[in-house]
Tab-separated table of N, CA and C in Angstrom:
chain	number	residue	atom	x	y	z
Z	29	MET	N	-67.094	218.117	34.919
Z	29	MET	CA	-65.795	217.720	35.246
Z	29	MET	C	-65.708	216.411	35.926
Z	30	LEU	N	-64.853	215.409	35.934
Z	30	LEU	CA	-64.639	214.259	36.745
Z	30	LEU	C	-64.402	214.684	38.103
Z	31	THR	N	-64.797	213.585	38.964
Z	31	THR	CA	-64.435	213.760	40.419
Z	31	THR	C	-63.426	212.256	40.788
Z	32	LEU	N	-62.167	212.635	41.056
Z	32	LEU	CA	-61.368	211.532	41.545
Z	32	LEU	C	-61.427	211.240	42.885
Z	33	TYR	N	-61.448	210.172	43.212
Z	33	TYR	CA	-61.573	209.548	44.618
Z	33	TYR	C	-60.564	208.527	44.877
Z	34	ASN	N	-59.876	208.607	45.907
Z	34	ASN	CA	-58.813	207.660	46.404
Z	34	ASN	C	-58.731	207.557	47.910
Z	35	VAL	N	-58.405	206.616	48.478
Z	35	VAL	CA	-57.832	206.350	49.848
Z	35	VAL	C	-56.333	206.415	49.728
Z	36	VAL	N	-55.707	207.198	50.526
Z	36	VAL	CA	-54.327	207.193	50.584
Z	36	VAL	C	-53.725	207.112	52.035
Z	37	SER	N	-52.656	206.327	52.199
Z	37	SER	CA	-51.735	206.517	53.416
Z	37	SER	C	-51.344	207.801	53.969
Z	38	ALA	N	-51.070	207.906	55.005
Z	38	ALA	CA	-50.490	209.310	55.653
Z	38	ALA	C	-49.459	209.879	54.795
Z	39	ASP	N	-48.621	208.833	54.052
Z	39	ASP	CA	-47.557	209.417	53.305
Z	39	ASP	C	-47.783	209.387	51.871
Z	40	GLY	N	-49.073	209.341	51.354
Z	40	GLY	CA	-49.608	209.534	49.941
Z	40	GLY	C	-49.595	208.308	49.202
Z	41	PHE	N	-49.581	207.033	49.703
Z	41	PHE	CA	-49.777	206.008	48.807
Z	41	PHE	C	-51.088	205.372	48.849
Z	42	VAL	N	-51.527	204.738	47.672
Z	42	VAL	CA	-52.674	204.046	47.633
Z	42	VAL	C	-52.603	202.560	47.578
Z	43	ALA	N	-51.252	202.238	47.494
Z	43	ALA	CA	-51.050	200.585	47.587
Z	43	ALA	C	-49.528	200.466	48.128
Z	44	ARG	N	-49.253	199.212	48.524
Z	44	ARG	CA	-47.881	198.837	48.857
Z	44	ARG	C	-47.288	198.632	47.477
Z	45	PRO	N	-45.941	198.644	47.336
Z	45	PRO	CA	-45.215	198.132	46.037
Z	45	PRO	C	-45.796	197.064	45.292
Z	46	ASP	N	-46.209	196.204	45.940
Z	46	ASP	CA	-46.849	194.849	45.311
Z	46	ASP	C	-48.318	194.994	44.948
Z	47	GLY	N	-48.843	196.257	45.179
Z	47	GLY	CA	-50.170	196.479	44.811
Z	47	GLY	C	-51.224	196.171	45.986
Z	48	ASN	N	-50.632	195.601	47.305
Z	48	ASN	CA	-51.529	195.281	48.027
Z	48	ASN	C	-52.045	196.421	48.971
Z	49	GLU	N	-53.429	196.274	49.348
Z	49	GLU	CA	-54.118	197.645	49.778
Z	49	GLU	C	-54.573	197.273	51.365
Z	50	ASP	N	-53.787	196.267	51.970
Z	50	ASP	CA	-54.149	195.810	53.166
Z	50	ASP	C	-54.231	196.720	54.569
Z	51	PHE	N	-53.775	198.050	54.035
Z	51	PHE	CA	-53.664	199.046	55.264
Z	51	PHE	C	-54.985	199.747	55.153
Z	52	ILE	N	-55.855	199.620	54.124
Z	52	ILE	CA	-57.124	200.265	53.923
Z	52	ILE	C	-58.182	199.593	54.803
Z	53	PRO	N	-58.666	200.398	55.793
Z	53	PRO	CA	-59.852	199.825	56.707
Z	53	PRO	C	-61.058	199.338	55.758
Z	54	ASP	N	-61.700	198.136	56.104
Z	54	ASP	CA	-62.862	197.683	55.577
Z	54	ASP	C	-64.044	198.770	55.542
Z	55	ALA	N	-64.018	199.310	56.656
Z	55	ALA	CA	-65.060	200.326	57.128
Z	55	ALA	C	-65.196	201.435	56.054
Z	56	LEU	N	-64.278	201.781	55.235
Z	56	LEU	CA	-64.185	202.694	54.078
Z	56	LEU	C	-64.879	202.183	52.989
Z	57	TRP	N	-65.175	200.879	52.824
Z	57	TRP	CA	-65.944	200.471	51.638
Z	57	TRP	C	-67.243	200.891	51.720
Z	58	GLN	N	-68.107	201.042	52.877
Z	58	GLN	CA	-69.424	201.619	53.065
Z	58	GLN	C	-69.475	203.198	52.362
Z	59	LYS	N	-68.204	203.770	52.791
Z	59	LYS	CA	-68.216	205.239	52.564
Z	59	LYS	C	-68.157	205.356	51.121
Z	60	PHE	N	-67.176	204.342	50.354
Z	60	PHE	CA	-67.135	204.312	48.937
Z	60	PHE	C	-68.426	204.281	48.280
Z	61	LEU	N	-69.148	203.150	48.819
Z	61	LEU	CA	-70.335	202.811	48.188
Z	61	LEU	C	-71.401	204.025	48.258
Z	62	GLU	N	-71.528	204.877	49.433
Z	62	GLU	CA	-72.243	205.994	49.656
Z	62	GLU	C	-71.861	207.006	48.462
Z	63	LEU	N	-70.638	207.214	48.347
Z	63	LEU	CA	-70.208	208.265	47.461
Z	63	LEU	C	-70.630	207.974	45.936
Z	64	CYS	N	-70.432	206.543	45.595
Z	64	CYS	CA	-70.830	206.092	44.177
Z	64	CYS	C	-72.279	206.435	43.966
Z	65	GLY	N	-72.941	206.268	45.109
Z	65	GLY	CA	-74.558	206.560	44.902
Z	65	GLY	C	-74.818	207.982	44.449
Z	66	LYS	N	-73.962	208.886	44.678
Z	66	LYS	CA	-74.141	210.309	44.493
Z	66	LYS	C	-73.869	210.583	42.839
Z	67	TYR	N	-73.362	209.416	42.035
Z	67	TYR	CA	-72.892	209.614	40.715
Z	67	TYR	C	-73.811	208.780	39.821
Z	68	ARG	N	-73.832	209.188	38.556
Z	68	ARG	CA	-74.507	208.160	37.551
Z	68	ARG	C	-73.641	207.044	37.039
Z	69	THR	N	-72.414	207.554	37.186
Z	69	THR	CA	-71.270	206.602	36.540
Z	69	THR	C	-70.154	206.645	37.324
Z	70	ILE	N	-69.158	205.451	37.330
Z	70	ILE	CA	-67.923	205.286	37.874
Z	70	ILE	C	-67.239	204.682	36.972
Z	71	LEU	N	-65.775	205.337	36.764
Z	71	LEU	CA	-64.852	204.967	35.997
Z	71	LEU	C	-63.740	204.371	36.732
Z	72	PHE	N	-62.996	203.324	36.115
Z	72	PHE	CA	-61.838	202.855	36.882
Z	72	PHE	C	-60.949	201.981	35.697
Z	73	GLY	N	-59.739	201.716	36.174
Z	73	GLY	CA	-58.796	201.026	35.119
Z	73	GLY	C	-59.006	199.659	35.223
Z	74	ARG	N	-58.328	198.980	34.361
Z	74	ARG	CA	-58.378	197.512	34.262
Z	74	ARG	C	-57.630	196.835	35.718
Z	75	LYS	N	-56.642	197.366	35.961
Z	75	LYS	CA	-56.050	196.878	37.253
Z	75	LYS	C	-56.993	196.963	38.510
Z	76	THR	N	-57.913	198.085	38.486
Z	76	THR	CA	-58.691	198.292	39.764
Z	76	THR	C	-59.893	197.433	39.643
Z	77	TYR	N	-60.362	197.103	38.239
Z	77	TYR	CA	-61.427	196.204	38.062
Z	77	TYR	C	-61.025	194.810	38.533
Z	78	ASP	N	-59.690	194.413	38.092
Z	78	ASP	CA	-59.207	193.073	38.556
Z	78	ASP	C	-59.152	192.988	40.043
Z	79	ALA	N	-58.616	193.852	40.648
Z	79	ALA	CA	-58.506	193.830	42.080
Z	79	ALA	C	-59.911	193.729	42.957
Z	80	MET	N	-60.891	194.561	42.200
Z	80	MET	CA	-62.206	194.440	42.772
Z	80	MET	C	-62.798	193.100	42.792
Z	81	GLN	N	-62.619	192.496	41.511
Z	81	GLN	CA	-63.242	191.216	41.348
Z	81	GLN	C	-62.780	190.113	42.440
Z	82	ALA	N	-61.584	190.562	43.127
Z	82	ALA	CA	-60.900	189.618	44.029
Z	82	ALA	C	-61.563	189.852	45.425
Z	83	TYR	N	-62.314	190.897	45.724
Z	83	TYR	CA	-62.962	191.238	46.853
Z	83	TYR	C	-63.907	190.027	47.151
Z	84	GLU	N	-64.296	190.256	48.574
Z	84	GLU	CA	-65.369	189.210	49.047
Z	84	GLU	C	-66.583	189.421	48.333
Z	85	LYS	N	-67.274	188.219	48.074
Z	85	LYS	CA	-68.474	188.243	47.290
Z	85	LYS	C	-69.314	189.253	47.682
Z	86	GLU	N	-69.592	189.320	49.035
Z	86	GLU	CA	-70.512	190.226	49.596
Z	86	GLU	C	-70.346	191.669	49.228
Z	87	SER	N	-68.879	192.097	49.280
Z	87	SER	CA	-68.687	193.402	48.955
Z	87	SER	C	-68.809	193.710	47.732
Z	88	ILE	N	-68.422	192.868	46.700
Z	88	ILE	CA	-68.663	193.249	45.223
Z	88	ILE	C	-70.071	193.185	44.941
Z	89	ASP	N	-70.784	192.233	45.525
Z	89	ASP	CA	-72.233	192.247	45.217
Z	89	ASP	C	-72.861	193.594	45.600
Z	90	GLU	N	-72.442	194.247	46.614
Z	90	GLU	CA	-73.057	195.459	47.103
Z	90	GLU	C	-72.826	196.405	45.859
Z	91	PHE	N	-71.558	196.421	45.584
Z	91	PHE	CA	-71.092	197.386	44.530
Z	91	PHE	C	-71.894	197.258	43.233
Z	92	GLU	N	-71.986	196.058	42.900
Z	92	GLU	CA	-72.510	195.787	41.473
Z	92	GLU	C	-73.974	195.952	41.488
Z	93	LYS	N	-74.511	196.074	42.770
Z	93	LYS	CA	-76.099	196.161	42.767
Z	93	LYS	C	-76.464	197.804	42.789
Z	94	LEU	N	-75.292	198.496	42.752
Z	94	LEU	CA	-75.630	200.016	42.719
Z	94	LEU	C	-76.288	200.273	41.288
Z	95	PRO	N	-77.270	201.241	41.268
Z	95	PRO	CA	-77.814	201.823	39.974
Z	95	PRO	C	-76.856	202.657	39.317
Z	96	ILE	N	-75.763	202.439	39.153
Z	96	ILE	CA	-74.912	203.349	38.245
Z	96	ILE	C	-74.303	202.652	37.155
Z	97	ARG	N	-73.688	203.479	36.290
Z	97	ARG	CA	-72.879	202.805	35.226
Z	97	ARG	C	-71.623	202.401	35.585
Z	98	LYS	N	-70.999	201.471	35.402
Z	98	LYS	CA	-69.566	201.028	35.678
Z	98	LYS	C	-68.888	200.679	34.353
Z	99	ILE	N	-67.758	201.755	34.322
Z	99	ILE	CA	-67.081	201.581	32.990
Z	99	ILE	C	-65.523	201.397	33.375
Z	100	VAL	N	-65.040	200.436	32.721
Z	100	VAL	CA	-63.872	200.054	32.970
Z	100	VAL	C	-62.897	200.536	31.752
Z	101	ILE	N	-61.819	201.198	32.042
Z	101	ILE	CA	-60.926	201.826	30.919
Z	101	ILE	C	-59.829	200.841	30.727
Z	102	SER	N	-59.649	200.376	29.486
Z	102	SER	CA	-58.656	199.548	29.136
Z	102	SER	C	-58.160	199.724	27.638
Z	103	ARG	N	-56.939	199.794	27.309
Z	103	ARG	CA	-56.438	199.798	25.954
Z	103	ARG	C	-56.556	198.465	25.109
Z	104	ASP	N	-56.766	197.531	26.058
Z	104	ASP	CA	-56.983	195.906	25.363
Z	104	ASP	C	-58.111	195.919	24.689
Z	105	GLN	N	-58.040	195.937	23.255
Z	105	GLN	CA	-59.177	195.724	22.550
Z	105	GLN	C	-59.903	194.398	22.802
Z	106	ASP	N	-59.300	193.492	23.204
Z	106	ASP	CA	-59.824	192.128	23.373
Z	106	ASP	C	-60.544	191.812	24.920
Z	107	PHE	N	-60.462	192.981	25.681
Z	107	PHE	CA	-60.847	192.846	27.124
Z	107	PHE	C	-62.373	192.979	27.089
Z	108	VAL	N	-63.073	191.725	27.710
Z	108	VAL	CA	-64.388	191.992	27.881
Z	108	VAL	C	-64.817	191.806	29.455
Z	109	PRO	N	-65.076	192.861	30.057
Z	109	PRO	CA	-65.638	192.735	31.489
Z	109	PRO	C	-66.838	192.116	31.600
Z	110	LYS	N	-67.167	191.589	32.953
Z	110	LYS	CA	-68.232	190.678	33.099
Z	110	LYS	C	-69.593	191.641	32.836
Z	111	ASN	N	-70.576	190.938	32.880
Z	111	ASN	CA	-71.887	191.454	32.647
Z	111	ASN	C	-72.189	192.531	33.779
Z	112	GLY	N	-72.710	193.722	33.346
Z	112	GLY	CA	-73.060	194.960	34.297
Z	112	GLY	C	-71.937	195.815	34.142
Z	113	TYR	N	-70.772	195.772	33.544
Z	113	TYR	CA	-69.738	196.566	33.196
Z	113	TYR	C	-69.602	196.855	31.784
Z	114	ALA	N	-69.242	198.225	31.602
Z	114	ALA	CA	-69.116	198.553	30.065
Z	114	ALA	C	-67.593	198.860	29.884
Z	115	ILE	N	-67.124	198.988	28.632
Z	115	ILE	CA	-65.716	199.279	28.594
Z	115	ILE	C	-65.491	200.334	27.636
Z	116	ALA	N	-64.377	201.198	28.064
Z	116	ALA	CA	-64.036	202.388	27.312
Z	116	ALA	C	-62.376	202.180	26.922
Z	117	HIS	N	-62.118	202.625	25.832
Z	117	HIS	CA	-60.537	202.287	25.381
Z	117	HIS	C	-59.649	203.335	25.501
Z	118	SER	N	-60.243	204.461	26.126
Z	118	SER	CA	-59.256	205.671	26.387
Z	118	SER	C	-60.287	206.495	27.445
Z	119	VAL	N	-59.446	207.263	28.318
Z	119	VAL	CA	-60.108	208.092	29.227
Z	119	VAL	C	-61.087	209.200	28.453
Z	120	GLN	N	-60.548	209.535	27.431
Z	120	GLN	CA	-61.463	210.542	26.643
Z	120	GLN	C	-62.783	209.796	26.344
Z	121	ASP	N	-62.806	208.689	25.730
Z	121	ASP	CA	-64.033	207.949	25.568
Z	121	ASP	C	-64.929	207.872	26.853
Z	122	ALA	N	-64.228	207.554	28.000
Z	122	ALA	CA	-64.996	207.336	29.053
Z	122	ALA	C	-65.512	208.758	29.512
Z	123	PHE	N	-64.698	209.683	29.481
Z	123	PHE	CA	-65.227	211.073	29.888
Z	123	PHE	C	-66.520	211.459	29.002
Z	124	ALA	N	-66.516	211.200	27.771
Z	124	ALA	CA	-67.456	211.515	26.797
Z	124	ALA	C	-68.730	210.821	26.999
Z	125	SER	N	-68.812	209.602	27.731
Z	125	SER	CA	-69.820	209.085	28.232
Z	125	SER	C	-70.570	209.538	29.432
Z	126	ASP	N	-69.873	210.309	30.045
Z	126	ASP	CA	-70.212	210.985	31.314
Z	126	ASP	C	-69.297	211.885	31.797
Z	127	PRO	N	-69.201	213.145	31.586
Z	127	PRO	CA	-68.397	213.992	32.199
Z	127	PRO	C	-68.366	214.413	33.433
Z	128	ASP	N	-69.379	214.103	34.296
Z	128	ASP	CA	-69.600	214.180	35.517
Z	128	ASP	C	-69.353	212.945	36.383
Z	129	ALA	N	-68.645	211.858	35.943
Z	129	ALA	CA	-68.357	210.683	36.602
Z	129	ALA	C	-67.422	210.882	37.694
Z	130	LEU	N	-67.482	209.641	38.491
Z	130	LEU	CA	-66.514	209.462	39.693
Z	130	LEU	C	-65.431	208.619	39.044
Z	131	VAL	N	-64.263	208.880	39.221
Z	131	VAL	CA	-63.192	207.940	38.974
Z	131	VAL	C	-62.423	207.537	40.256
Z	132	SER	N	-62.397	206.278	40.275
Z	132	SER	CA	-61.736	205.545	41.538
Z	132	SER	C	-60.814	204.683	40.908
Z	133	SER	N	-59.378	204.925	40.786
Z	133	SER	CA	-58.391	204.085	40.170
Z	133	SER	C	-57.140	204.236	40.626
Z	134	GLY	N	-56.217	203.547	40.076
Z	134	GLY	CA	-54.901	203.712	40.394
Z	134	GLY	C	-54.100	204.970	39.650
Z	135	PRO	N	-52.707	204.973	39.868
Z	135	PRO	CA	-52.005	206.233	39.290
Z	135	PRO	C	-52.066	206.295	37.803
Z	136	VAL	N	-52.143	205.083	36.991
Z	136	VAL	CA	-52.107	205.253	35.325
Z	136	VAL	C	-53.359	206.102	34.977
Z	137	ILE	N	-54.585	205.656	35.515
Z	137	ILE	CA	-55.810	206.306	35.118
Z	137	ILE	C	-55.777	207.762	35.729
Z	138	ASN	N	-55.483	207.829	36.970
Z	138	ASN	CA	-55.408	209.045	37.700
Z	138	ASN	C	-54.595	210.169	36.881
Z	139	ASP	N	-53.417	209.643	36.626
Z	139	ASP	CA	-52.550	210.695	35.824
Z	139	ASP	C	-52.938	211.138	34.501
Z	140	LEU	N	-53.674	210.091	33.759
Z	140	LEU	CA	-54.331	210.451	32.497
Z	140	LEU	C	-55.361	211.365	32.748
Z	141	VAL	N	-56.353	211.210	33.486
Z	141	VAL	CA	-57.475	212.141	33.597
Z	141	VAL	C	-56.873	213.688	34.063
Z	142	LEU	N	-55.869	213.609	35.093
Z	142	LEU	CA	-55.522	214.785	35.426
Z	142	LEU	C	-54.631	215.412	34.304
Z	143	LYS	N	-53.854	214.827	33.450
Z	143	LYS	CA	-53.031	215.465	32.328
Z	143	LYS	C	-54.037	216.164	31.443
Z	144	ASN	N	-55.013	215.252	31.107
Z	144	ASN	CA	-56.111	215.613	29.981
Z	144	ASN	C	-56.975	216.875	30.681
Z	145	ASN	N	-56.754	217.358	31.882
Z	145	ASN	CA	-57.563	218.338	32.576
Z	145	ASN	C	-59.161	217.889	32.420
Z	146	LEU	N	-59.487	216.681	32.988
Z	146	LEU	CA	-60.806	216.423	32.781
Z	146	LEU	C	-61.199	216.307	34.549
Z	147	VAL	N	-60.577	216.653	35.290
Z	147	VAL	CA	-60.788	216.637	36.669
Z	147	VAL	C	-60.988	218.007	37.313
Z	148	GLY	N	-62.215	217.908	37.773
Z	148	GLY	CA	-62.583	219.390	38.559
Z	148	GLY	C	-62.570	219.026	40.147
Z	149	LYS	N	-62.636	218.003	40.560
Z	149	LYS	CA	-62.437	217.775	42.120
Z	149	LYS	C	-61.807	216.488	42.503
Z	150	ILE	N	-61.122	216.452	43.489
Z	150	ILE	CA	-60.396	215.341	44.112
Z	150	ILE	C	-61.039	215.173	45.688
Z	151	ILE	N	-61.415	213.983	45.753
Z	151	ILE	CA	-61.999	213.500	47.087
Z	151	ILE	C	-60.974	212.491	47.685
Z	152	GLN	N	-60.281	212.578	48.843
Z	152	GLN	CA	-59.187	211.623	49.329
Z	152	GLN	C	-59.720	211.310	50.697
Z	153	TYR	N	-59.557	210.213	51.124
Z	153	TYR	CA	-59.648	209.788	52.541
Z	153	TYR	C	-58.125	209.613	52.791
Z	154	LYS	N	-57.697	210.294	53.982
Z	154	LYS	CA	-56.338	210.174	54.428
Z	154	LYS	C	-56.181	209.388	55.679
Z	155	LEU	N	-55.367	208.244	55.530
Z	155	LEU	CA	-55.435	207.255	56.741
Z	155	LEU	C	-54.279	207.708	57.746
Z	156	PRO	N	-54.222	207.561	58.901
Z	156	PRO	CA	-53.340	207.743	59.763
Z	156	PRO	C	-52.002	207.003	59.620
Z	157	GLU	N	-52.085	205.847	58.953
Z	157	GLU	CA	-50.980	205.240	58.981
Z	157	GLU	C	-50.030	205.377	57.727
Z	158	LYS	N	-48.588	205.444	58.049
Z	158	LYS	CA	-47.700	205.634	56.874
Z	158	LYS	C	-47.382	204.144	56.745
Z	159	ILE	N	-46.985	203.982	55.327
Z	159	ILE	CA	-46.574	202.520	54.785
Z	159	ILE	C	-45.129	202.512	54.344
Z	160	GLY	N	-44.688	203.759	54.257
Z	160	GLY	CA	-43.194	203.999	53.807
Z	160	GLY	C	-42.879	203.843	52.453
Z	161	ARG	N	-43.154	202.885	51.688
Z	161	ARG	CA	-42.952	202.774	50.356
Z	161	ARG	C	-44.281	202.365	49.739
Z	162	GLY	N	-44.501	202.736	48.391
Z	162	GLY	CA	-45.591	202.329	47.792
Z	162	GLY	C	-46.092	202.808	46.455
Z	163	ILE	N	-47.167	202.651	46.115
Z	163	ILE	CA	-47.597	203.208	44.761
Z	163	ILE	C	-48.402	204.523	45.059
Z	164	LYS	N	-47.802	205.682	44.392
Z	164	LYS	CA	-48.370	206.980	44.437
Z	164	LYS	C	-49.710	207.147	43.991
Z	165	VAL	N	-50.561	207.991	44.549
Z	165	VAL	CA	-51.814	208.115	43.954
Z	165	VAL	C	-51.964	208.724	42.605
Z	166	PHE	N	-51.087	209.745	42.410
Z	166	PHE	CA	-50.663	210.344	41.006
Z	166	PHE	C	-49.491	211.140	41.233
Z	167	ASP	N	-49.051	211.789	40.057
Z	167	ASP	CA	-47.982	212.476	39.985
Z	167	ASP	C	-48.433	214.068	40.454
Z	168	GLN	N	-47.879	214.596	41.272
Z	168	GLN	CA	-48.350	215.921	41.767
Z	168	GLN	C	-48.207	216.999	40.661
Z	169	LYS	N	-47.119	216.710	39.771
Z	169	LYS	CA	-46.936	217.779	38.558
Z	169	LYS	C	-48.240	217.694	37.791
Z	170	ASN	N	-49.086	216.525	37.775
Z	170	ASN	CA	-50.222	216.859	36.846
Z	170	ASN	C	-51.478	217.704	37.523
Z	171	LEU	N	-51.243	218.064	38.862
Z	171	LEU	CA	-52.370	218.851	39.442
Z	171	LEU	C	-52.422	220.300	38.841
Z	172	ASN	N	-53.582	220.857	38.746
Z	172	ASN	CA	-53.683	222.318	38.559
Z	172	ASN	C	-54.382	222.976	39.517
Z	173	SER	N	-54.313	224.414	39.617
Z	173	SER	CA	-54.916	225.061	40.688
Z	173	SER	C	-56.276	225.084	40.504
Z	174	ALA	N	-56.907	224.911	39.508
Z	174	ALA	CA	-58.435	224.884	39.285
Z	174	ALA	C	-59.118	223.752	40.049
Z	175	ILE	N	-58.363	222.784	40.409
Z	175	ILE	CA	-59.109	221.458	40.943
Z	175	ILE	C	-59.245	221.617	42.499
Z	176	SER	N	-60.398	221.515	42.958
Z	176	SER	CA	-60.772	221.482	44.230
Z	176	SER	C	-60.505	220.247	44.779
Z	177	ILE	N	-59.741	220.316	45.952
Z	177	ILE	CA	-59.361	219.110	46.536
Z	177	ILE	C	-60.001	218.926	48.070
Z	178	GLU	N	-60.479	218.041	48.343
Z	178	GLU	CA	-61.435	217.751	49.605
Z	178	GLU	C	-60.706	216.346	50.287
Z	179	THR	N	-59.921	216.653	51.290
Z	179	THR	CA	-59.126	215.687	51.901
Z	179	THR	C	-59.824	215.335	53.373
Z	180	MET	N	-60.251	214.210	53.629
Z	180	MET	CA	-60.808	213.870	54.943
Z	180	MET	C	-60.068	212.804	55.730
Z	181	ASP	N	-59.512	213.185	56.753
Z	181	ASP	CA	-58.582	212.507	57.570
Z	181	ASP	C	-59.778	211.335	58.284
Z	182	TRP	N	-59.263	209.999	57.988
Z	182	TRP	CA	-60.068	208.878	58.560
Z	182	TRP	C	-59.773	208.656	59.912
Z	183	LYS	N	-60.581	208.593	60.781
Z	183	LYS	CA	-60.350	208.360	62.163
Z	183	LYS	C	-60.868	206.897	62.703
Z	184	GLY	N	-61.599	206.368	61.582
Z	184	GLY	CA	-62.152	204.979	61.832
Z	184	GLY	C	-62.405	204.576	63.280
């Protein structure tokens, strides 16, 4: 089963309404890289891929050097990620490539993997800061009781 990973504000948002993640501390990037190193594959959506490509070169280079498969999920048949990334056109295809992968994405992919009962575990870093309004990590109605949830409070 997939492991879903996200960093959320104290009020459960992964981003501000405009998609900005400025409230997430840079120090969590190393924790994310360490977690990635425990998996063979990471899955994420197109918007997450695009956001990551805008990160500082040093940060994205660290991620891209990890010896894991990096799969972007996109319905766009014409989308071609840069070298080092593979493409899957559905969450089912991505899951079939590695059913024990790590997923780190936004609510669209999060909800799809949850609705399709592909998630066995959720790992979340919860930040102390509330942002008031924003993009929710996923729809709570998509959770089922069989999913193990590990929430860590970030003290930074």
